[in-house]
PDB file of C-alpha atoms in Angstrom:
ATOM      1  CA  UNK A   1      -9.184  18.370   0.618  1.00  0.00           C
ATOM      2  CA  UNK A   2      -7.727  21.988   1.141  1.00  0.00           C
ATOM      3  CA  UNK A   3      -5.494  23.861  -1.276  1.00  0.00           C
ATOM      4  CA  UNK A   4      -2.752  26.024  -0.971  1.00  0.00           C
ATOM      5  CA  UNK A   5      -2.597  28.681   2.135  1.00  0.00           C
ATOM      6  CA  UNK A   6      -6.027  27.437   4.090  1.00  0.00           C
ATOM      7  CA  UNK A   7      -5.597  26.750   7.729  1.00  0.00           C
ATOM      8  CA  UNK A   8      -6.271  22.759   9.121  1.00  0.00           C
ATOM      9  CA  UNK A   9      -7.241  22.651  12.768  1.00  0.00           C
ATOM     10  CA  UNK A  10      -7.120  19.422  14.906  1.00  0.00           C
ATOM     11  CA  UNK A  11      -5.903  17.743  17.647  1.00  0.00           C
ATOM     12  CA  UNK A  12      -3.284  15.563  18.494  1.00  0.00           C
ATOM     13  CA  UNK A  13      -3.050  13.033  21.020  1.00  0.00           C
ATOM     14  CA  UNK A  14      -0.095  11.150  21.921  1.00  0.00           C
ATOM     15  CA  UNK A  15      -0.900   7.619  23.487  1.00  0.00           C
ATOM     16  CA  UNK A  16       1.694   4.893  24.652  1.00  0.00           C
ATOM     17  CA  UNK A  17       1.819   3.074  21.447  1.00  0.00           C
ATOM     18  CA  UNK A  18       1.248   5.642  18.295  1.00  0.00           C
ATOM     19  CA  UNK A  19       0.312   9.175  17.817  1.00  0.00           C
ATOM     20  CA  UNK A  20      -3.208  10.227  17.038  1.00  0.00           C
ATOM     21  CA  UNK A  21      -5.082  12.939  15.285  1.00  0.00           C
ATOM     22  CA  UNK A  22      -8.888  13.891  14.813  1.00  0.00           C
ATOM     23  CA  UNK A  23      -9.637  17.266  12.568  1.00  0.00           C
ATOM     24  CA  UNK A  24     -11.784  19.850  14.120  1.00  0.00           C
ATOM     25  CA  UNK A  25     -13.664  22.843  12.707  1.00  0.00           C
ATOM     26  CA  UNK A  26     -11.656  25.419  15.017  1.00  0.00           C
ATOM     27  CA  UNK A  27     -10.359  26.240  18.458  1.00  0.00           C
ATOM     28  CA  UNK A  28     -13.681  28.034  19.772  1.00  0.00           C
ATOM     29  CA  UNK A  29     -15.691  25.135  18.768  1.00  0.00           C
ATOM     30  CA  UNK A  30     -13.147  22.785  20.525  1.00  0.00           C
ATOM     31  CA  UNK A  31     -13.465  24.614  23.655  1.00  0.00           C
ATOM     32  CA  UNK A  32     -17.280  25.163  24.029  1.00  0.00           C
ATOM     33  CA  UNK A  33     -17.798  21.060  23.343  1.00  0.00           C
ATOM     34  CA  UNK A  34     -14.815  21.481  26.293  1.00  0.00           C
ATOM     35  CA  UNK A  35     -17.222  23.830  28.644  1.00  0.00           C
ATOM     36  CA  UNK A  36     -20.741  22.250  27.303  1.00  0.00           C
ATOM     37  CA  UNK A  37     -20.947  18.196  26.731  1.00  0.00           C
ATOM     38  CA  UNK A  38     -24.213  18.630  25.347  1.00  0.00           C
ATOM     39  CA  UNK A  39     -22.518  19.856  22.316  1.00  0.00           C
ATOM     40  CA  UNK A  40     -22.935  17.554  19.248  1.00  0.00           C
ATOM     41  CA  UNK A  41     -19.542  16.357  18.490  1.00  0.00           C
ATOM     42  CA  UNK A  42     -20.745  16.661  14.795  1.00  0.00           C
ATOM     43  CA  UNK A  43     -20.478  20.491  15.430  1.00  0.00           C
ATOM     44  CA  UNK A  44     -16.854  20.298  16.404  1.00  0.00           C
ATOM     45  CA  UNK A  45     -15.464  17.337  14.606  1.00  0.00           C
ATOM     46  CA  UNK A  46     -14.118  18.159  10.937  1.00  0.00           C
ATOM     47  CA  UNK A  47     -15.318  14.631   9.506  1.00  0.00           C
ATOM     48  CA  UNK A  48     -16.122  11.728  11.382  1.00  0.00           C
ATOM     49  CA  UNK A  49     -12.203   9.522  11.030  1.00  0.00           C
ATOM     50  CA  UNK A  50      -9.333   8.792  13.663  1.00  0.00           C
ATOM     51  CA  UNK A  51      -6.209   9.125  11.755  1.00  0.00           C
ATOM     52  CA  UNK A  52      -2.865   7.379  13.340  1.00  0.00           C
ATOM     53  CA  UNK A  53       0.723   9.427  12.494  1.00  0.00           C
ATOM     54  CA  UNK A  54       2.961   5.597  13.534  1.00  0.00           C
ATOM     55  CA  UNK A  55       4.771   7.397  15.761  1.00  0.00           C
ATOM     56  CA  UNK A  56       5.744  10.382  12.968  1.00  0.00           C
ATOM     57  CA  UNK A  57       4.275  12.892  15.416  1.00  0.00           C
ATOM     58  CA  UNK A  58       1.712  15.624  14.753  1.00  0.00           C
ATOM     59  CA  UNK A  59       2.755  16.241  11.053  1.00  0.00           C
ATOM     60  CA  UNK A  60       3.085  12.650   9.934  1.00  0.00           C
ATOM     61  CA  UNK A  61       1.730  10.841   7.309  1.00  0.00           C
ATOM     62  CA  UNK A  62      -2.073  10.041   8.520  1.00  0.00           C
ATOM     63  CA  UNK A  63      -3.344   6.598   7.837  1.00  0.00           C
ATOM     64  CA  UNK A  64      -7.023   5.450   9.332  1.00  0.00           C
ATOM     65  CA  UNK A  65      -6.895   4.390  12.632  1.00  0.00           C
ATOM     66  CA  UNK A  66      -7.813   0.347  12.775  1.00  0.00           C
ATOM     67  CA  UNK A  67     -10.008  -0.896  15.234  1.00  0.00           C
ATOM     68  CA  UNK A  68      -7.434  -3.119  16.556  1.00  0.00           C
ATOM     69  CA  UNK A  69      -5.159   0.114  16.698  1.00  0.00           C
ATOM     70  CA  UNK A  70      -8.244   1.879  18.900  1.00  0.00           C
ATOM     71  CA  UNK A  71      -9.079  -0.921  21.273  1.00  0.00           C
ATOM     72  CA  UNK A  72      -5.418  -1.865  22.258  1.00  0.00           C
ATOM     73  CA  UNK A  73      -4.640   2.183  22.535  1.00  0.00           C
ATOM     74  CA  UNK A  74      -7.977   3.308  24.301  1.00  0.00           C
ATOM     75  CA  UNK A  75      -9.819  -0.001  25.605  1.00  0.00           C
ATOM     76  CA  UNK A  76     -12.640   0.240  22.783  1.00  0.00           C
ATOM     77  CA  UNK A  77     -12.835   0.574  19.400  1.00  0.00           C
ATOM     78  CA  UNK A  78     -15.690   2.941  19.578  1.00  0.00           C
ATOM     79  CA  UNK A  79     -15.392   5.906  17.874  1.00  0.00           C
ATOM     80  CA  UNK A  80     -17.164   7.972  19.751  1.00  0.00           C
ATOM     81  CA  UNK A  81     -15.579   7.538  22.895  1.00  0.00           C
ATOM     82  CA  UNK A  82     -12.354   7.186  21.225  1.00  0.00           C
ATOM     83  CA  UNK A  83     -12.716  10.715  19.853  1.00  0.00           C
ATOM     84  CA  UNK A  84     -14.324  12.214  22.737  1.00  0.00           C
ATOM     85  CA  UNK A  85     -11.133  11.170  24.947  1.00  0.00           C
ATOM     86  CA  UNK A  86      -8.729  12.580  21.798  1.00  0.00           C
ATOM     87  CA  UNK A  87     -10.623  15.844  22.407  1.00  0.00           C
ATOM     88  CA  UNK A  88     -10.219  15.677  26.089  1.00  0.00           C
ATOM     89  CA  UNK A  89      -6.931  14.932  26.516  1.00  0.00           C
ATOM     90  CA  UNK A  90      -5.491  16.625  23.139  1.00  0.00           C
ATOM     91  CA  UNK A  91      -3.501  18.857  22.189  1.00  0.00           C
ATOM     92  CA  UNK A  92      -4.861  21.276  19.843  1.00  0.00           C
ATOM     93  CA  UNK A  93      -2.930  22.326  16.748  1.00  0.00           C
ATOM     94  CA  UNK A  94      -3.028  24.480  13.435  1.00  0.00           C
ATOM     95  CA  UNK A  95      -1.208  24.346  10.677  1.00  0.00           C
ATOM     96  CA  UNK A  96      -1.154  26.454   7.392  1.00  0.00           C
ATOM     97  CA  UNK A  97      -0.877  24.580   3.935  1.00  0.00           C
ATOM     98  CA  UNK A  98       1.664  25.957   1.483  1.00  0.00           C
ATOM     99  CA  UNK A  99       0.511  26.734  -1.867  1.00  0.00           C
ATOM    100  CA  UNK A 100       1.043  24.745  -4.696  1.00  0.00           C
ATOM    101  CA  UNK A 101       4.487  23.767  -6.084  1.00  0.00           C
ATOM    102  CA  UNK A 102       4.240  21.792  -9.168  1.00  0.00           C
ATOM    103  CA  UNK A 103       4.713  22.939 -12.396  1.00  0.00           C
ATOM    104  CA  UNK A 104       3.055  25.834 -14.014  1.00  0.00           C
ATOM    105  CA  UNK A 105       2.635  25.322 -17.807  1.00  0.00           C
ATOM    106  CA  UNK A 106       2.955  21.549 -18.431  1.00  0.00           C
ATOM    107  CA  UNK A 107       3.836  22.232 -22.297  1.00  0.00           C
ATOM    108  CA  UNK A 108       7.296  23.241 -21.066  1.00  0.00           C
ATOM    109  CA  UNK A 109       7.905  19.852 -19.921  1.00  0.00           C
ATOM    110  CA  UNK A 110       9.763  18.893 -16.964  1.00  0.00           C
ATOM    111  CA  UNK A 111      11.619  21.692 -15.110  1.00  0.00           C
ATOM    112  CA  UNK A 112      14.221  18.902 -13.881  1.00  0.00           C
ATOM    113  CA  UNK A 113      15.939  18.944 -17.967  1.00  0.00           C
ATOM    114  CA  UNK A 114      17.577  22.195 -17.457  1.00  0.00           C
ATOM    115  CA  UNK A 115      16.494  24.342 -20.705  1.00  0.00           C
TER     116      UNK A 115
END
């Protein structure tokens, strides 16, 4: 899980019936597996899990993608292939976590009370 300010880099595909998203490790390793198939996708992929947005778009909440989901969506519910066409046909995307919000010094107690 990343914390506050590091970057996440993957790529979103929007199919006819819900929005997908694999992670990657970063844009030039997305674009040599692009130029060279004989790439490992293990060298690009960010962990091995299609996520599905429900039609939230790119920054949605991500759920696992169902093999029901993956078949009706891609014709198959192997992930391989599935990902491979994600990375084909993909858009690639970064975004930048914000830091973390909650409260400091929990002995204060909650910051909603209005001290």
């Amino acid at each position: 899980m990343t914390r506050g300010n590091e970057s996440n880099s993957k790529v979103f595909y929007k199919g006819a019936n819900d929005d997908f998203v694999v992670f990657v490790d970063d844009i030039a390793a997305l674009n040599n597996w692009r130029n060279d198939r004989s790439i490992p996708l293990a060298q690009v992929l960010n962990g091995w899990k299609v996520f599905v947005t429900h039609k939230h778009g790119a920054q949605g909440l991500l759920d696992g993608a169902s093999k029901g989901l993956l078949e009706s969506e891609f014709g198959t519910s192997n992930e391989d292939d599935v990902m491979t066409k994600i990375l084909e046909r993909g858009e690639y995307q970064i975004s930048v976590n914000s830091s973390h919000q909650a409260d400091k010094d929990i002995r204060k107690g909650p910051s909603v009370l209005g001290r």
